[in-house]
Every structure is written in C-alpha cells, then in structure tokens.
C-alpha cells in the first residue's frame, strides 16, 4: 500500500517536471501560462469500500479549494501543465463533523477552441470574446489528520470539467497575449474515497 501511494506521488510530480523544463525552449506558438482558480465543491457521495473505520471523509464534507497551475499554452487552443491545490473540507450542517485540510498535486490540460479556419487558413476575428472550455486533471490527494481515525491518507485524484472563457484581451492572431482570460467551470472530481461537484472561477495569463 505504501509503495502504491509513493508511486502516485512520484508520477504526479514527474508529470510537472517536463512542463517546467519547457519554459526555456518554447517555440513561437508556445507560450508560458499561469492559471489560478478558486472554487467550491459540494459533496456528492462516497465510493469504494469503507474500511473498518468507515470512509476517509464520512461526514458529508464539502470542499473549498484554491489551485495554482503553470504550464504551456500550445497554439492558443491548448494548455498543458502541472499544479498544486489546497482543500478545506467542512460541513456546516453537522456539528460533529471536524474540518480538515488537504492538498492535491496534479497534471492539468484543457482545450479552448478559439481559432476558426476558412479554406485551411486560421483566423480569429476581433469579435471573438467567448469560447467553450473542456479539460481534465489527474494526480494525487493528501488528507491531513482525518477524523475517521486513519490519520494522514493519500489517494489518487481525478477530474473532468467544462465551462466557458471570456477573452478580455481578444483580438487578431498576432496580438500579444490575446489568450488572457477569465473562466468558469463545473465538473466531477474524485479524491479521498469521495466524489465532488467542483464549481470554479479562474484567471489565466
């Protein structure tokens, strides 16, 4: 079990290393990108098999989270990178539910189809301000001192999400940093034997 946990952490950290290494060798269509987002993730349900002490999060905990990601913006449409997040698990309706802290380390990618093509020629009209967004992330989750009696726990984490971008610096293809945007997403996430419904707002630049 310890080997599996260490493998998850090593793979997750390893995914972010190539991204950082690319920063010094980006091509003309590839640029550095940072993303920061905050969100609230309502509890959806526990999954898997409960141990003798129950599930890791057994008190219907919701999560407040903050994520920071760095990576590469590829040909305007794609983001590939790694990130870290902090989670505050809580339940305001049950007095006996202890609030808990956790952290995630993950690989993140998203796709924003902001370019259009006519007869094989790409262009971006100045009127394009909005674009859909789909993405996913995978990594590991750490829960610090959970109240089920398991102590610190480590599990895989995964998420799929969709949403919309607002390009507040929209413009022609050669406009510098025209991919800056504010975005909102909703998705489904798994971590610590629990499924959540994360709703987030973020800023990319």
PDB file of C-alpha atoms in Angstrom:
ATOM      1  CA  UNK A   1       0.000   0.000   0.000  1.00  0.00           C
ATOM      2  CA  UNK A   2       2.817   2.407   0.868  1.00  0.00           C
ATOM      3  CA  UNK A   3       4.505   1.577  -2.449  1.00  0.00           C
ATOM      4  CA  UNK A   4       1.315   2.426  -4.350  1.00  0.00           C
ATOM      5  CA  UNK A   5       0.994   5.767  -2.560  1.00  0.00           C
ATOM      6  CA  UNK A   6       4.610   6.688  -3.239  1.00  0.00           C
ATOM      7  CA  UNK A   7       4.174   5.697  -6.884  1.00  0.00           C
ATOM      8  CA  UNK A   8       1.176   8.030  -7.259  1.00  0.00           C
ATOM      9  CA  UNK A   9       3.167  10.934  -5.775  1.00  0.00           C
ATOM     10  CA  UNK A  10       6.239  10.223  -7.912  1.00  0.00           C
ATOM     11  CA  UNK A  11       4.227  10.005 -11.124  1.00  0.00           C
ATOM     12  CA  UNK A  12       2.350  13.209 -10.360  1.00  0.00           C
ATOM     13  CA  UNK A  13       5.474  15.197  -9.562  1.00  0.00           C
ATOM     14  CA  UNK A  14       7.210  13.709 -12.591  1.00  0.00           C
ATOM     15  CA  UNK A  15       4.459  14.949 -14.886  1.00  0.00           C
ATOM     16  CA  UNK A  16       5.082  18.558 -13.862  1.00  0.00           C
ATOM     17  CA  UNK A  17       8.872  18.437 -14.362  1.00  0.00           C
ATOM     18  CA  UNK A  18       8.828  18.310 -18.205  1.00  0.00           C
ATOM     19  CA  UNK A  19       6.448  21.251 -18.223  1.00  0.00           C
ATOM     20  CA  UNK A  20       8.822  23.362 -16.147  1.00  0.00           C
ATOM     21  CA  UNK A  21      11.738  22.304 -18.337  1.00  0.00           C
ATOM     22  CA  UNK A  22       9.920  23.511 -21.459  1.00  0.00           C
ATOM     23  CA  UNK A  23       9.791  27.093 -20.204  1.00  0.00           C
ATOM     24  CA  UNK A  24      13.241  27.874 -21.614  1.00  0.00           C
ATOM     25  CA  UNK A  25      12.649  26.300 -25.036  1.00  0.00           C
ATOM     26  CA  UNK A  26       9.181  27.396 -26.109  1.00  0.00           C
ATOM     27  CA  UNK A  27       8.554  27.889 -29.816  1.00  0.00           C
ATOM     28  CA  UNK A  28       6.724  30.833 -31.421  1.00  0.00           C
ATOM     29  CA  UNK A  29       3.334  29.146 -30.997  1.00  0.00           C
ATOM     30  CA  UNK A  30       4.013  28.001 -27.442  1.00  0.00           C
ATOM     31  CA  UNK A  31       3.975  30.416 -24.515  1.00  0.00           C
ATOM     32  CA  UNK A  32       4.197  30.194 -20.757  1.00  0.00           C
ATOM     33  CA  UNK A  33       0.880  30.266 -18.982  1.00  0.00           C
ATOM     34  CA  UNK A  34      -0.220  30.548 -15.371  1.00  0.00           C
ATOM     35  CA  UNK A  35      -3.662  29.730 -14.028  1.00  0.00           C
ATOM     36  CA  UNK A  36      -5.117  30.474 -10.619  1.00  0.00           C
ATOM     37  CA  UNK A  37      -8.590  29.425  -9.553  1.00  0.00           C
ATOM     38  CA  UNK A  38     -10.839  29.250  -6.524  1.00  0.00           C
ATOM     39  CA  UNK A  39     -13.858  27.070  -6.102  1.00  0.00           C
ATOM     40  CA  UNK A  40     -16.413  25.278  -4.002  1.00  0.00           C
ATOM     41  CA  UNK A  41     -17.020  21.538  -4.349  1.00  0.00           C
ATOM     42  CA  UNK A  42     -20.243  20.139  -2.856  1.00  0.00           C
ATOM     43  CA  UNK A  43     -20.173  16.550  -1.605  1.00  0.00           C
ATOM     44  CA  UNK A  44     -21.786  14.045  -3.979  1.00  0.00           C
ATOM     45  CA  UNK A  45     -21.130  10.683  -2.334  1.00  0.00           C
ATOM     46  CA  UNK A  46     -18.600   8.140  -1.117  1.00  0.00           C
ATOM     47  CA  UNK A  47     -17.325   5.427  -3.451  1.00  0.00           C
ATOM     48  CA  UNK A  48     -15.337   2.255  -2.999  1.00  0.00           C
ATOM     49  CA  UNK A  49     -15.259   0.042   0.062  1.00  0.00           C
ATOM     50  CA  UNK A  50     -15.267   1.554   3.522  1.00  0.00           C
ATOM     51  CA  UNK A  51     -12.637   0.267   5.917  1.00  0.00           C
ATOM     52  CA  UNK A  52     -13.226  -0.823   9.485  1.00  0.00           C
ATOM     53  CA  UNK A  53     -13.277   2.852  10.498  1.00  0.00           C
ATOM     54  CA  UNK A  54     -15.522   3.981   7.647  1.00  0.00           C
ATOM     55  CA  UNK A  55     -14.685   6.249   4.723  1.00  0.00           C
ATOM     56  CA  UNK A  56     -11.886   8.796   4.890  1.00  0.00           C
ATOM     57  CA  UNK A  57     -14.451  11.606   4.511  1.00  0.00           C
ATOM     58  CA  UNK A  58     -17.540  10.177   6.191  1.00  0.00           C
ATOM     59  CA  UNK A  59     -19.359  13.316   7.410  1.00  0.00           C
ATOM     60  CA  UNK A  60     -20.654  14.673   4.086  1.00  0.00           C
ATOM     61  CA  UNK A  61     -17.786  17.139   3.804  1.00  0.00           C
ATOM     62  CA  UNK A  62     -17.854  19.845   1.138  1.00  0.00           C
ATOM     63  CA  UNK A  63     -14.584  21.389  -0.060  1.00  0.00           C
ATOM     64  CA  UNK A  64     -13.316  24.926  -0.552  1.00  0.00           C
ATOM     65  CA  UNK A  65     -10.249  24.876  -2.799  1.00  0.00           C
ATOM     66  CA  UNK A  66      -7.563  27.061  -4.291  1.00  0.00           C
ATOM     67  CA  UNK A  67      -5.430  25.828  -7.214  1.00  0.00           C
ATOM     68  CA  UNK A  68      -2.352  27.282  -8.908  1.00  0.00           C
ATOM     69  CA  UNK A  69      -1.050  25.841 -12.208  1.00  0.00           C
ATOM     70  CA  UNK A  70       1.856  26.622 -14.507  1.00  0.00           C
ATOM     71  CA  UNK A  71       2.492  25.228 -17.940  1.00  0.00           C
ATOM     72  CA  UNK A  72       2.487  25.873 -21.660  1.00  0.00           C
ATOM     73  CA  UNK A  73      -0.126  27.492 -23.890  1.00  0.00           C
ATOM     74  CA  UNK A  74       0.172  25.495 -27.136  1.00  0.00           C
ATOM     75  CA  UNK A  75      -1.027  27.088 -30.408  1.00  0.00           C
ATOM     76  CA  UNK A  76      -3.510  29.243 -28.471  1.00  0.00           C
ATOM     77  CA  UNK A  77      -6.010  26.407 -28.069  1.00  0.00           C
ATOM     78  CA  UNK A  78      -4.340  24.051 -25.569  1.00  0.00           C
ATOM     79  CA  UNK A  79      -2.962  24.271 -22.048  1.00  0.00           C
ATOM     80  CA  UNK A  80      -0.622  21.574 -20.692  1.00  0.00           C
ATOM     81  CA  UNK A  81       0.824  21.915 -17.219  1.00  0.00           C
ATOM     82  CA  UNK A  82       1.090  20.894 -13.609  1.00  0.00           C
ATOM     83  CA  UNK A  83      -0.460  22.319 -10.494  1.00  0.00           C
ATOM     84  CA  UNK A  84      -0.943  22.219  -6.751  1.00  0.00           C
ATOM     85  CA  UNK A  85      -4.078  22.853  -4.732  1.00  0.00           C
ATOM     86  CA  UNK A  86      -5.217  23.339  -1.152  1.00  0.00           C
ATOM     87  CA  UNK A  87      -8.521  21.945   0.132  1.00  0.00           C
ATOM     88  CA  UNK A  88     -10.541  22.879   3.204  1.00  0.00           C
ATOM     89  CA  UNK A  89     -13.105  20.164   3.908  1.00  0.00           C
ATOM     90  CA  UNK A  90     -16.040  21.150   6.093  1.00  0.00           C
ATOM     91  CA  UNK A  91     -19.676  20.506   6.887  1.00  0.00           C
ATOM     92  CA  UNK A  92     -21.747  23.334   8.338  1.00  0.00           C
ATOM     93  CA  UNK A  93     -24.843  21.187   8.979  1.00  0.00           C
ATOM     94  CA  UNK A  94     -23.239  18.635  11.316  1.00  0.00           C
ATOM     95  CA  UNK A  95     -21.612  19.959  14.466  1.00  0.00           C
ATOM     96  CA  UNK A  96     -19.641  16.744  14.979  1.00  0.00           C
ATOM     97  CA  UNK A  97     -18.014  16.978  11.534  1.00  0.00           C
ATOM     98  CA  UNK A  98     -14.421  18.062  12.037  1.00  0.00           C
ATOM     99  CA  UNK A  99     -12.995  20.480   9.450  1.00  0.00           C
ATOM    100  CA  UNK A 100      -9.957  19.070   7.651  1.00  0.00           C
ATOM    101  CA  UNK A 101      -7.136  20.292   5.436  1.00  0.00           C
ATOM    102  CA  UNK A 102      -5.776  18.581   2.352  1.00  0.00           C
ATOM    103  CA  UNK A 103      -3.628  19.153  -0.713  1.00  0.00           C
ATOM    104  CA  UNK A 104      -3.523  17.963  -4.323  1.00  0.00           C
ATOM    105  CA  UNK A 105      -0.687  17.682  -6.842  1.00  0.00           C
ATOM    106  CA  UNK A 106      -1.820  17.076 -10.405  1.00  0.00           C
ATOM    107  CA  UNK A 107      -1.289  17.270 -14.152  1.00  0.00           C
ATOM    108  CA  UNK A 108      -3.825  19.527 -15.896  1.00  0.00           C
ATOM    109  CA  UNK A 109      -4.814  20.054 -19.523  1.00  0.00           C
ATOM    110  CA  UNK A 110      -7.600  21.982 -21.196  1.00  0.00           C
ATOM    111  CA  UNK A 111      -8.806  22.790 -24.686  1.00  0.00           C
ATOM    112  CA  UNK A 112     -10.290  26.127 -25.744  1.00  0.00           C
ATOM    113  CA  UNK A 113     -11.196  26.215 -29.481  1.00  0.00           C
ATOM    114  CA  UNK A 114     -10.710  29.958 -30.044  1.00  0.00           C
ATOM    115  CA  UNK A 115      -9.334  29.641 -33.590  1.00  0.00           C
ATOM    116  CA  UNK A 116     -11.526  29.219 -36.638  1.00  0.00           C
ATOM    117  CA  UNK A 117     -10.465  28.207 -40.123  1.00  0.00           C
ATOM    118  CA  UNK A 118     -11.676  29.146 -43.588  1.00  0.00           C
ATOM    119  CA  UNK A 119     -10.329  27.077 -46.515  1.00  0.00           C
ATOM    120  CA  UNK A 120      -7.441  25.900 -44.359  1.00  0.00           C
ATOM    121  CA  UNK A 121      -6.455  29.382 -43.178  1.00  0.00           C
ATOM    122  CA  UNK A 122      -6.713  30.041 -39.455  1.00  0.00           C
ATOM    123  CA  UNK A 123      -8.035  33.336 -38.235  1.00  0.00           C
ATOM    124  CA  UNK A 124      -9.520  34.881 -35.129  1.00  0.00           C
ATOM    125  CA  UNK A 125     -11.997  37.717 -35.736  1.00  0.00           C
ATOM    126  CA  UNK A 126     -11.833  40.620 -33.295  1.00  0.00           C
ATOM    127  CA  UNK A 127     -15.438  39.833 -32.355  1.00  0.00           C
ATOM    128  CA  UNK A 128     -14.488  36.537 -30.654  1.00  0.00           C
ATOM    129  CA  UNK A 129     -14.713  37.145 -26.920  1.00  0.00           C
ATOM    130  CA  UNK A 130     -16.093  33.841 -25.653  1.00  0.00           C
ATOM    131  CA  UNK A 131     -15.014  30.239 -26.109  1.00  0.00           C
ATOM    132  CA  UNK A 132     -16.044  26.911 -24.572  1.00  0.00           C
ATOM    133  CA  UNK A 133     -13.602  25.020 -22.374  1.00  0.00           C
ATOM    134  CA  UNK A 134     -13.149  21.317 -21.631  1.00  0.00           C
ATOM    135  CA  UNK A 135     -10.393  19.742 -19.592  1.00  0.00           C
ATOM    136  CA  UNK A 136      -9.216  17.104 -17.162  1.00  0.00           C
ATOM    137  CA  UNK A 137      -6.659  16.592 -14.433  1.00  0.00           C
ATOM    138  CA  UNK A 138      -5.119  13.608 -12.720  1.00  0.00           C
ATOM    139  CA  UNK A 139      -2.791  13.302  -9.761  1.00  0.00           C
ATOM    140  CA  UNK A 140      -2.677  12.563  -6.049  1.00  0.00           C
ATOM    141  CA  UNK A 141      -4.552  13.829  -2.980  1.00  0.00           C
ATOM    142  CA  UNK A 142      -3.351  14.077   0.629  1.00  0.00           C
ATOM    143  CA  UNK A 143      -5.743  14.441   3.566  1.00  0.00           C
ATOM    144  CA  UNK A 144      -4.126  15.679   6.788  1.00  0.00           C
ATOM    145  CA  UNK A 145      -5.280  14.143  10.045  1.00  0.00           C
ATOM    146  CA  UNK A 146      -8.749  12.949   9.033  1.00  0.00           C
ATOM    147  CA  UNK A 147     -11.295  12.356  11.795  1.00  0.00           C
ATOM    148  CA  UNK A 148     -12.099   8.770  10.777  1.00  0.00           C
ATOM    149  CA  UNK A 149      -9.046   7.548  12.665  1.00  0.00           C
ATOM    150  CA  UNK A 150      -6.948   6.711   9.600  1.00  0.00           C
ATOM    151  CA  UNK A 151      -4.599   9.663  10.118  1.00  0.00           C
ATOM    152  CA  UNK A 152      -2.975  11.189   7.040  1.00  0.00           C
ATOM    153  CA  UNK A 153      -4.231   9.462   3.883  1.00  0.00           C
ATOM    154  CA  UNK A 154      -3.087   9.545   0.246  1.00  0.00           C
ATOM    155  CA  UNK A 155      -5.285   8.619  -2.702  1.00  0.00           C
ATOM    156  CA  UNK A 156      -5.367   9.198  -6.459  1.00  0.00           C
ATOM    157  CA  UNK A 157      -7.408  12.175  -7.640  1.00  0.00           C
ATOM    158  CA  UNK A 158      -9.054  12.834 -10.967  1.00  0.00           C
ATOM    159  CA  UNK A 159     -11.402  15.356 -12.502  1.00  0.00           C
ATOM    160  CA  UNK A 160     -13.175  16.223 -15.746  1.00  0.00           C
ATOM    161  CA  UNK A 161     -14.687  19.657 -16.288  1.00  0.00           C
ATOM    162  CA  UNK A 162     -16.247  22.009 -18.780  1.00  0.00           C
ATOM    163  CA  UNK A 163     -17.003  25.702 -18.877  1.00  0.00           C
ATOM    164  CA  UNK A 164     -16.539  28.986 -20.691  1.00  0.00           C
ATOM    165  CA  UNK A 165     -13.759  31.559 -21.209  1.00  0.00           C
ATOM    166  CA  UNK A 166     -14.056  35.315 -21.563  1.00  0.00           C
ATOM    167  CA  UNK A 167     -11.081  36.719 -23.522  1.00  0.00           C
ATOM    168  CA  UNK A 168     -10.825  40.234 -22.167  1.00  0.00           C
ATOM    169  CA  UNK A 169      -7.814  40.916 -24.439  1.00  0.00           C
ATOM    170  CA  UNK A 170      -9.340  39.385 -27.544  1.00  0.00           C
ATOM    171  CA  UNK A 171      -8.033  40.455 -30.938  1.00  0.00           C
ATOM    172  CA  UNK A 172      -6.150  39.365 -34.011  1.00  0.00           C
ATOM    173  CA  UNK A 173      -3.903  36.312 -34.093  1.00  0.00           C
ATOM    174  CA  UNK A 174      -0.687  38.324 -33.785  1.00  0.00           C
ATOM    175  CA  UNK A 175      -1.920  40.317 -30.785  1.00  0.00           C
ATOM    176  CA  UNK A 176       0.397  39.652 -27.860  1.00  0.00           C
ATOM    177  CA  UNK A 177      -1.131  37.584 -25.061  1.00  0.00           C
ATOM    178  CA  UNK A 178      -4.624  37.607 -26.548  1.00  0.00           C
ATOM    179  CA  UNK A 179      -5.269  34.322 -24.734  1.00  0.00           C
ATOM    180  CA  UNK A 180      -5.585  36.066 -21.335  1.00  0.00           C
ATOM    181  CA  UNK A 181      -8.988  35.158 -19.963  1.00  0.00           C
ATOM    182  CA  UNK A 182     -11.308  34.770 -17.022  1.00  0.00           C
ATOM    183  CA  UNK A 183     -13.157  31.462 -16.906  1.00  0.00           C
ATOM    184  CA  UNK A 184     -15.779  29.480 -15.028  1.00  0.00           C
ATOM    185  CA  UNK A 185     -16.076  25.690 -14.899  1.00  0.00           C
ATOM    186  CA  UNK A 186     -18.157  22.910 -13.404  1.00  0.00           C
ATOM    187  CA  UNK A 187     -17.060  19.293 -13.226  1.00  0.00           C
ATOM    188  CA  UNK A 188     -16.930  15.981 -11.407  1.00  0.00           C
ATOM    189  CA  UNK A 189     -13.939  15.114  -9.208  1.00  0.00           C
ATOM    190  CA  UNK A 190     -12.787  12.124  -7.179  1.00  0.00           C
ATOM    191  CA  UNK A 191     -10.410  12.110  -4.212  1.00  0.00           C
ATOM    192  CA  UNK A 192     -10.243  10.579  -0.742  1.00  0.00           C
ATOM    193  CA  UNK A 193     -12.936   7.963  -1.483  1.00  0.00           C
ATOM    194  CA  UNK A 194     -15.374  10.785  -2.288  1.00  0.00           C
ATOM    195  CA  UNK A 195     -16.980  12.285  -5.395  1.00  0.00           C
ATOM    196  CA  UNK A 196     -17.393  16.075  -5.522  1.00  0.00           C
ATOM    197  CA  UNK A 197     -19.027  18.573  -7.891  1.00  0.00           C
ATOM    198  CA  UNK A 198     -16.406  21.364  -8.179  1.00  0.00           C
ATOM    199  CA  UNK A 199     -17.584  24.791  -9.342  1.00  0.00           C
ATOM    200  CA  UNK A 200     -14.720  27.201 -10.037  1.00  0.00           C
ATOM    201  CA  UNK A 201     -13.782  30.622 -11.323  1.00  0.00           C
ATOM    202  CA  UNK A 202     -10.252  31.312 -12.557  1.00  0.00           C
ATOM    203  CA  UNK A 203      -7.840  33.630 -14.299  1.00  0.00           C
ATOM    204  CA  UNK A 204      -5.253  32.652 -16.895  1.00  0.00           C
ATOM    205  CA  UNK A 205      -2.393  34.839 -18.111  1.00  0.00           C
TER     206      UNK A 205
END
